[in-house]
Coordinates of C-alpha atoms in Angstrom, one line a residue:
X158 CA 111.8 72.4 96.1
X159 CA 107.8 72.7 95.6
X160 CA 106.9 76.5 93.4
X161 CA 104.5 77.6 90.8
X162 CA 105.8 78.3 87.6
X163 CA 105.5 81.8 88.1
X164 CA 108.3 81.6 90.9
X165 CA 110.6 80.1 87.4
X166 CA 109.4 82.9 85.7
X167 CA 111.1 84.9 88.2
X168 CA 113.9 83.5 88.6
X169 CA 114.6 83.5 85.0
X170 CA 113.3 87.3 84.6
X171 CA 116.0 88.8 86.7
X172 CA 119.1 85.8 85.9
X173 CA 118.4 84.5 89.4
X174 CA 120.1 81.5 88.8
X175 CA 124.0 80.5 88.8
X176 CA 125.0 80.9 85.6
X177 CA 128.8 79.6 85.9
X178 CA 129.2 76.7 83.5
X179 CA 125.8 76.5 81.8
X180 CA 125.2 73.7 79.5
X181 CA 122.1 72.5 77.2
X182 CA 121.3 68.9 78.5
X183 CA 123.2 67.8 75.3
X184 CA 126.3 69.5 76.9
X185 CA 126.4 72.9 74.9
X186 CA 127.7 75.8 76.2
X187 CA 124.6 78.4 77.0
X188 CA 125.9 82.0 77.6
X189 CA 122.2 84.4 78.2
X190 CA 122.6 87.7 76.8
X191 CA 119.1 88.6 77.1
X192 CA 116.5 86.7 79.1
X193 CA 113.7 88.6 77.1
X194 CA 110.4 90.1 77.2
X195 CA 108.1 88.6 80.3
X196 CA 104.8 87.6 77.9
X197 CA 101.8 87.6 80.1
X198 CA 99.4 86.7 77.7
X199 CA 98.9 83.6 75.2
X200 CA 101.9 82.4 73.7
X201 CA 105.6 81.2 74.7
X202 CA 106.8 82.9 78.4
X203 CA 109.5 85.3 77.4
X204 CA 109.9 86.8 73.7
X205 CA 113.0 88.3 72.1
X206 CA 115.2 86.3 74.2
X207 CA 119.2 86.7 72.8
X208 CA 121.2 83.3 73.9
X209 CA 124.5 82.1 72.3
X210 CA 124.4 77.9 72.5
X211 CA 127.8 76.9 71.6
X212 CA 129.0 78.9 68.6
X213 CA 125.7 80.4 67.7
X214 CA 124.1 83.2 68.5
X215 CA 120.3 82.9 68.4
X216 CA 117.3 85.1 69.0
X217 CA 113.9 84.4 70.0
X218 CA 111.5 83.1 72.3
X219 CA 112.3 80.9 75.7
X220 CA 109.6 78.8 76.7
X221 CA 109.8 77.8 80.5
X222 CA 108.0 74.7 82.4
X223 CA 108.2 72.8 85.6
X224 CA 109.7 69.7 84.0
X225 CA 110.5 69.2 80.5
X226 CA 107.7 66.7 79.9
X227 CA 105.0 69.6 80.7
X228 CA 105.7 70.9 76.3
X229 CA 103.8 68.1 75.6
X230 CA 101.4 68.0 78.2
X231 CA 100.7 72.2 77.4
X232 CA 100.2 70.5 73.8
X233 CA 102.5 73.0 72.2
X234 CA 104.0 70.9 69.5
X235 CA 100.9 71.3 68.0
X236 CA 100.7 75.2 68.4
X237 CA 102.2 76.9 65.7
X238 CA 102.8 80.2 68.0
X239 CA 105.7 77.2 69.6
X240 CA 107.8 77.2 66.6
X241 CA 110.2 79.7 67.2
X242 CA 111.5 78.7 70.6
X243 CA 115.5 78.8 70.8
X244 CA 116.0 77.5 74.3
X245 CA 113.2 75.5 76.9
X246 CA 114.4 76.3 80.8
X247 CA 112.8 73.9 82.7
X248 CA 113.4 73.5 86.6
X249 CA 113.4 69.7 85.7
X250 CA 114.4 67.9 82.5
X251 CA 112.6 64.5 82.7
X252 CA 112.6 63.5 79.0
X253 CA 113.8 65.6 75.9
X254 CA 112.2 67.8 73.7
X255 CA 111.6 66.8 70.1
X256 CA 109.2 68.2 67.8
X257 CA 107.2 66.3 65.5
X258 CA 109.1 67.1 62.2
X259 CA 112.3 66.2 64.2
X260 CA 113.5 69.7 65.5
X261 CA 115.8 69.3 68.7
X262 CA 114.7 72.4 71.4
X263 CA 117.5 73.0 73.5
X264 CA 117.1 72.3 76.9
X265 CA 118.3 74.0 80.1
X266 CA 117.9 72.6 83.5
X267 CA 118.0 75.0 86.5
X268 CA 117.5 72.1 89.0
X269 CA 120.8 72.6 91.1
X270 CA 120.8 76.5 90.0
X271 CA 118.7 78.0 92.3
X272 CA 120.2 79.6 95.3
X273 CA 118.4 78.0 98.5
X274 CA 118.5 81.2 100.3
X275 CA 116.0 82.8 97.6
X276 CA 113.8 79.9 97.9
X277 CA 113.1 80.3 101.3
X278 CA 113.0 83.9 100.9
X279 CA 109.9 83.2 98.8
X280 CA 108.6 80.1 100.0
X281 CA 108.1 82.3 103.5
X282 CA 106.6 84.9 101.7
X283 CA 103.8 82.8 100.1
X284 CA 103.6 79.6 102.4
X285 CA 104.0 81.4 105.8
X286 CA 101.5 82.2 108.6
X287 CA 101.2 85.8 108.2
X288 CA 98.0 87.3 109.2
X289 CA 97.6 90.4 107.6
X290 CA 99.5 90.4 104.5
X291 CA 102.6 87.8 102.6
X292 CA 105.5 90.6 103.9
X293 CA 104.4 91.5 107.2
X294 CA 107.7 90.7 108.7
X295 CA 109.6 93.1 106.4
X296 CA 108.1 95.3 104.5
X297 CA 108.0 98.0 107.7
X298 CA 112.0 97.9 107.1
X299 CA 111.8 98.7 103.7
X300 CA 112.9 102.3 102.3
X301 CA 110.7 105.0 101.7
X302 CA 112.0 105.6 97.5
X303 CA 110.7 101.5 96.9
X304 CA 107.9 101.9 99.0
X305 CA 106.7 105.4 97.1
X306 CA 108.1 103.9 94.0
X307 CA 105.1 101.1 94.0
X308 CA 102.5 103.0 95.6
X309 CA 102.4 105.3 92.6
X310 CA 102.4 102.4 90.3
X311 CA 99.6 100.3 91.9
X312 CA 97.9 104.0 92.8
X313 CA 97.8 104.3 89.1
X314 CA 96.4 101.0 88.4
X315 CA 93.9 101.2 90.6
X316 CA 93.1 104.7 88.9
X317 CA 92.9 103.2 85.5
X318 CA 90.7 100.5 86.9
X319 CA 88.4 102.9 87.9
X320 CA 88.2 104.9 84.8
X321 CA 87.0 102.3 82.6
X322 CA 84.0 102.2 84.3
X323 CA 83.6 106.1 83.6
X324 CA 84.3 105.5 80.3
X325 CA 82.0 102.7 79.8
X326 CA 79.0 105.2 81.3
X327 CA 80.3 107.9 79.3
X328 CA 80.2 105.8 76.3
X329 CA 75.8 105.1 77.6
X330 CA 75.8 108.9 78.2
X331 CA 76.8 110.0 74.9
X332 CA 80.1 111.2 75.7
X333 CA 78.5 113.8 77.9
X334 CA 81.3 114.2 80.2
X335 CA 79.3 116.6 82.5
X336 CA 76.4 114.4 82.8
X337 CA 78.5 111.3 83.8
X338 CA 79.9 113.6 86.7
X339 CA 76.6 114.6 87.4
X340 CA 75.7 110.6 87.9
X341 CA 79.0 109.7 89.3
X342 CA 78.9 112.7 91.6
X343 CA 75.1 111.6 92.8
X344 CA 76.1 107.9 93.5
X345 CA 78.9 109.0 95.9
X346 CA 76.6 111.5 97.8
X347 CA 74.8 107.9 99.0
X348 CA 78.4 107.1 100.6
X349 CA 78.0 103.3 100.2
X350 CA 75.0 103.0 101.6
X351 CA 72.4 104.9 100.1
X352 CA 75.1 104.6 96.0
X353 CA 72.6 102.6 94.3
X354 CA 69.1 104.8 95.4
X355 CA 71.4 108.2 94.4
X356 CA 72.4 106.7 91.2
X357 CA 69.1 105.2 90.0
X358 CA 67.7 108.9 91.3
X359 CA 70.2 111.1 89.1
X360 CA 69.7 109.2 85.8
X361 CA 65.8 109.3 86.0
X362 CA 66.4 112.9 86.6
X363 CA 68.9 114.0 83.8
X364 CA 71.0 116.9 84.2
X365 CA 69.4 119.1 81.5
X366 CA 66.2 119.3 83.1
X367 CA 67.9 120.2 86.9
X368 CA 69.6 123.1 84.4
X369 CA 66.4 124.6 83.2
X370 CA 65.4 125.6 86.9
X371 CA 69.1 126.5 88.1
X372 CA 67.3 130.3 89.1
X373 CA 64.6 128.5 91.2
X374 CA 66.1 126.7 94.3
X375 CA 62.3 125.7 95.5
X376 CA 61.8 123.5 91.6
X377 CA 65.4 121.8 91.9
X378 CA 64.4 120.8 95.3
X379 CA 61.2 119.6 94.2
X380 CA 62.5 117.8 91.1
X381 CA 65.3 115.8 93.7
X382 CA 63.3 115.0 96.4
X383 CA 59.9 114.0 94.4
X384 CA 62.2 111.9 92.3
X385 CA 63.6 110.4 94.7
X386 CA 59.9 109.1 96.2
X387 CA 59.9 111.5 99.1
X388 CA 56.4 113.5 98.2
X389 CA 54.1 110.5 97.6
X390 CA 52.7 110.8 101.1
X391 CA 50.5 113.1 102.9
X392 CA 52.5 116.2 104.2
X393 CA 51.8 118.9 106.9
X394 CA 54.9 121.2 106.5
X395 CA 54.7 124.2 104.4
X396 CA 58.0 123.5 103.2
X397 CA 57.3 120.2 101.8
X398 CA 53.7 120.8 100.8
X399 CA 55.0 123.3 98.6
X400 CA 57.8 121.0 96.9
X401 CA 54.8 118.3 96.2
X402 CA 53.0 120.9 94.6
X403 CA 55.9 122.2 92.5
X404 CA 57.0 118.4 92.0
X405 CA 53.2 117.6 90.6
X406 CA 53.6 120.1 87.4
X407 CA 57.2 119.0 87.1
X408 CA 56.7 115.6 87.1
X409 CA 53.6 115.7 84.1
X410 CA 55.6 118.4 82.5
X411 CA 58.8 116.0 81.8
X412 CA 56.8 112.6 82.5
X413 CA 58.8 111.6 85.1
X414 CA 58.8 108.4 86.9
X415 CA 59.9 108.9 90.7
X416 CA 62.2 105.7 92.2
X417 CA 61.2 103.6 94.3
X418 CA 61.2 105.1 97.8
X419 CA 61.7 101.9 99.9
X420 CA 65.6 101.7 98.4
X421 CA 66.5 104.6 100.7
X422 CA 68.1 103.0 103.8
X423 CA 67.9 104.9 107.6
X424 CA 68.6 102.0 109.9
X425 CA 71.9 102.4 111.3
X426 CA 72.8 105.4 110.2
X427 CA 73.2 109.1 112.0
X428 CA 70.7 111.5 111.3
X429 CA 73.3 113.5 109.8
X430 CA 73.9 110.7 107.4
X431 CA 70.0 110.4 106.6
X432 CA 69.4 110.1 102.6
X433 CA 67.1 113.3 103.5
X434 CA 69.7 115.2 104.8
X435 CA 72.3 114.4 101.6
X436 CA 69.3 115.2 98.8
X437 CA 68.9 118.4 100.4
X438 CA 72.5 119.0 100.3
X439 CA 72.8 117.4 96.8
X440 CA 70.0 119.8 95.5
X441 CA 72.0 122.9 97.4
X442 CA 75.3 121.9 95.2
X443 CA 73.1 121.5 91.9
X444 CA 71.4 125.2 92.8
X445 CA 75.0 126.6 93.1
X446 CA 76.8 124.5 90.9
X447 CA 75.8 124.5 87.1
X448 CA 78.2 122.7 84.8
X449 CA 79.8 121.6 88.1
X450 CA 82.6 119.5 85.9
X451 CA 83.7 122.1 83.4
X452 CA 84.2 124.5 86.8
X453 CA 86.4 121.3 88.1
X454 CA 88.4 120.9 85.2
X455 CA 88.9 124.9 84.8
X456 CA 89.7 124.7 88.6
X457 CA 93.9 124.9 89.3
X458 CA 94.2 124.3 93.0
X459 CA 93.0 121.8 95.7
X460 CA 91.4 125.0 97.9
X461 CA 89.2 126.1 95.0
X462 CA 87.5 122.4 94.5
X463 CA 87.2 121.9 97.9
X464 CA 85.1 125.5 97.8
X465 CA 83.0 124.1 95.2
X466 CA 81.5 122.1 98.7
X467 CA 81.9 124.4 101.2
X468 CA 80.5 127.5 100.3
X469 CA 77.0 125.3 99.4
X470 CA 74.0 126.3 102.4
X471 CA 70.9 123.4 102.4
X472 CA 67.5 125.2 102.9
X473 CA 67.1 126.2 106.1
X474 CA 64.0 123.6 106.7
X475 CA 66.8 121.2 107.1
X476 CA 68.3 123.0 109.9
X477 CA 65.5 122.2 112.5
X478 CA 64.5 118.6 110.6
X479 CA 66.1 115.1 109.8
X480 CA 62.8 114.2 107.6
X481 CA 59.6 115.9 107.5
X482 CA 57.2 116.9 109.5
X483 CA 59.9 116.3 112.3
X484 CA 61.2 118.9 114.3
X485 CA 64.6 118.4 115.8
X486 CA 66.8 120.3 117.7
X487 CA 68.8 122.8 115.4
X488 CA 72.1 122.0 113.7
X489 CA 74.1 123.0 110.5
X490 CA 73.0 120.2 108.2
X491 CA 76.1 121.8 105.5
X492 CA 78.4 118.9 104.3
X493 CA 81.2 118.5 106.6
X494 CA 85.0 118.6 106.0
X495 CA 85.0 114.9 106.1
X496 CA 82.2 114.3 103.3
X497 CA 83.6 116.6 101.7
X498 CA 87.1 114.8 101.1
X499 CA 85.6 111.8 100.3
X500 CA 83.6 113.3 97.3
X501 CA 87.1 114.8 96.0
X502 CA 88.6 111.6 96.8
X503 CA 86.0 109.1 94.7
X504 CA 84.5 111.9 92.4
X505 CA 87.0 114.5 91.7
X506 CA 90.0 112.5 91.4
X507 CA 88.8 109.9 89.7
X508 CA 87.2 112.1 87.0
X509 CA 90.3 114.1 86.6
X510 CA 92.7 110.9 86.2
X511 CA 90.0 109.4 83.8
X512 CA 89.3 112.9 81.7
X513 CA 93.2 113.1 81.6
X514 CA 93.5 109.4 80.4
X515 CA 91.0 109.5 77.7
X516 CA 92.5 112.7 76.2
X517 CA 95.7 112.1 76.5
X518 CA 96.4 115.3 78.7
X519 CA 98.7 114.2 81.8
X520 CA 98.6 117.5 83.2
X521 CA 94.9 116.3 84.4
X522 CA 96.2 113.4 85.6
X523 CA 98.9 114.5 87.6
X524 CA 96.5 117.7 89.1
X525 CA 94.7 113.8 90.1
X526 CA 97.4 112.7 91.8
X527 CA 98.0 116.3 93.5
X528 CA 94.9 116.0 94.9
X529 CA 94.8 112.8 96.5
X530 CA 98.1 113.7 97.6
X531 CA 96.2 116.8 99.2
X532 CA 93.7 114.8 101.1
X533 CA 94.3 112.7 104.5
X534 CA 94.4 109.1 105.0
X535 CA 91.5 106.8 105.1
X536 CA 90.8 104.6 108.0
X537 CA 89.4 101.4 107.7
X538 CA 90.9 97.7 108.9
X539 CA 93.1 97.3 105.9
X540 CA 95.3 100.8 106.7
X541 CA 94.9 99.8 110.2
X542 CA 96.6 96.6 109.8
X543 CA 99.3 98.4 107.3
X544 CA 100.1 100.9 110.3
X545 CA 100.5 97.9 112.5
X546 CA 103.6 97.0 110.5
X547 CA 105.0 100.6 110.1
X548 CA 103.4 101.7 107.0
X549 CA 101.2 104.9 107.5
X550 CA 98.9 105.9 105.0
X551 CA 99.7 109.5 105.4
X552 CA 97.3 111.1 102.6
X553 CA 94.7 109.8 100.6
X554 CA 97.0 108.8 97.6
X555 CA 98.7 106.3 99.6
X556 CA 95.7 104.8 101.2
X557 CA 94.7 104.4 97.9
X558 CA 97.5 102.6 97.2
X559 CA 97.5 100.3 100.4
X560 CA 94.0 99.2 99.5
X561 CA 94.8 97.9 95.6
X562 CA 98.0 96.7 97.1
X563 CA 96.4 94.8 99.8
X564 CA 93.2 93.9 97.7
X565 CA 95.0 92.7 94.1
X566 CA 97.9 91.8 95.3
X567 CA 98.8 90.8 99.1
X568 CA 95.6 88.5 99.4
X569 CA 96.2 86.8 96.0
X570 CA 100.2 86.7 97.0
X571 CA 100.9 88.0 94.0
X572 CA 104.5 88.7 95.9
X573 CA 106.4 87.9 92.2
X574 CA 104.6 91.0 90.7
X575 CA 105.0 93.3 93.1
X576 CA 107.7 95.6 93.7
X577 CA 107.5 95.1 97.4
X578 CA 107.9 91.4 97.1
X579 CA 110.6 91.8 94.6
X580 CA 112.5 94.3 96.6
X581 CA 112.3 91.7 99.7
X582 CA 113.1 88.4 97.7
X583 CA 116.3 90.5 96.7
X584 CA 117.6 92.0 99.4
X585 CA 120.5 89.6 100.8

């Protein structure tokens, strides 16, 4: 048999073994009460362990290896965190185990122990041809509780992932929770493409100063768009002349220093997608929206956030232009249903979950998980290739789910930590 350690770790986590007739290499009868705590950092594998060897009850710590030989490769007779090890399980005992000041560390081979059935349960897992992910074969024929079981687990990580990073720019911010919205909230209007021009945009233009012109739609549009390096040039418009004249006091009143306007990216994108377009609709949801995250937090139900977006109308220059001083033909330019669920999905949840975390309120977090549960699947290539195996992302919290599953743990075949991949290594 050829495994990592990790597959031993397993095998010894959940008494995967045959246990009839254990001995210690000396010949001691080994009876395992309590395998222990897995340890996954520094330190011996599994702590807390209870084993009775021969007469003796003992607890402690099991330390577990490849072959027996490997305690002094690891150099743990010189580690003091070492000295409390009551039993070393070993897949192959190749010399014993004496310590320096002539301690004898019980030994326990599982050479001959481990059904071959499991091992080629796992060894197909991780050494197979799959091409989309280590369980393609079965995990379409798994039940829907173990299936929901992990998504909400691995939804959840990917969650608290995510929330360090809010933390870590609340932390730069202040701890102004509305302002870190405010940033987070202009990064995900870019939708990928345009993130970082939006981001670099909303923290040279703080939130405090959008606020003092919240009764004069013409100034916040002025503010966003001259920021954001759109008034530099010669203009013909009305409309626009008018915002580079308003964006001229504004900037020398606040000494502001516009980004640069080359970052905003067009190519390959629809007009409807045009970083134009999304700063004018940005600017409509600051004119409507003051203190847009306390109205989130104070908001109960899915319907009302989604409101927050719809009711928000662009100026009507943008109804006839994609840029300007370039007429097009006329079209609602008002975000649409699907923009719209992606800013709940990456903005709302997320600061709902991470607002809950960081204050210890789970009624935040769980109105998080309501609302991703509100919100319909992604599509992209990694759901696509989930559905071709049976698994349908059927709302945005388990799309969510199939993309940390798929993205920490399928493509690193991390199949020993995952509830999926223990749930199939199990099943007879």
């Amino acid at each position: 048999m050829l495994f990592p350690e990790d597959f031993l770790h397993y095998i010894w986590k959940f008494k995967l073994f045959d246990r009839i007739g254990l001995q210690t290499a000396d010949g001691e009868i080994i009876e395992v009460l309590s395998a222990g705590i897995h340890n996954t950092d520094s330190g011996p594998d599994f702590q807390n362990a209870r084993i009775k060897i021969g007469d003796t009850l003992w607890a402690g710590n099991v330390e577990l290896h490849l072959s027996s030989s490997d305690w002094q490769k690891h150099k743990h007779s010189t580690d003091n965190a070492y000295d409390n090890v009551i039993l070393h399980v070993v897949y192959r005992d190749d010399e014993p185990l004496v310590l320096p000041n002539g301690r004898h560390i019980p030994t326990l081979e599982l050479k001959d122990r481990i059904p071959d059935e499991l091992y080629n349960r796992y060894h197909n897992l991780v050494f197979g041809n799959q091409t989309i992910i280590p369980c393609e074969a079965s995990i379409g024929k798994l039940d829907d509780f173990t299936l929901r079981t992990w998504f909400t687990r691995v939804l959840i990580e990917r969650l608290e992932k995510k929330s360090a990073a809010v933390v870590k720019a609340l932390q730069l911010n202040r701890g102004d929770w509305e302002e870190t919205f405010y940033q987070f909230l202009a990064a995900n209007f870019g939708f990928k493409t345009n993130a970082l021009p939006f981001e670099l945009l909303a923290k040279s233009l703080p939130q405090n100063i959008l606020a003092k012109h919240k009764n004069n739609p013409l100034q916040i549009e002025a503010l966003i768009f001259g920021q954001a390096g759109f008034l530099n040039e010669d203009l013909t418009d009305a409309y626009p002349q008018g915002l580079k004249k308003e964006y001229a006091f504004l900037r020398k009143k606040y000494s502001l220093t516009p980004i640069e306007n080359h970052l905003w990216k067009f190519m390959r994108l629809r007009p409807q997608n045009f970083p134009t377009i999304r700063l004018a609709q940005f600017a409509a949801l600051v004119v409507n929206s003051n203190h847009l995250f306390s109205k989130v937090l104070d908001t109960r139900d899915v319907k009302g956030l989604q409101n927050l977006f719809t009711d928000i109308k662009v100026n009507p220059y943008w109804e006839e232009h994609y840029k300007f001083d370039k007429e097009a033909k006329p079209s609602s330019k008002n975000l649409g249903q699907s923009s719209i669920d992606i800013l709940l999905l990456n903005t709302l949840a997320l600061f709902l979950f991470g607002y809950g975390k960081h204050h210890q309120l789970q009624h935040y977090m769980d109105r998080s998980l309501k609302l991703l549960e509100s919100l319909p699947g992604e599509q992209n290539n990694v759901i696509a290739g989930f559905s071709s195996l049976g698994v349908k992302a059927n709302s945005a919290f388990e799309s969510q789910a199939l993309l940390e599953l798929k993205n920490y743990y399928c493509n690193y075949k991390k199949c020993l930590e995952c509830g999926i991949g223990n749930k199939i290594l199990k099943l007879a």
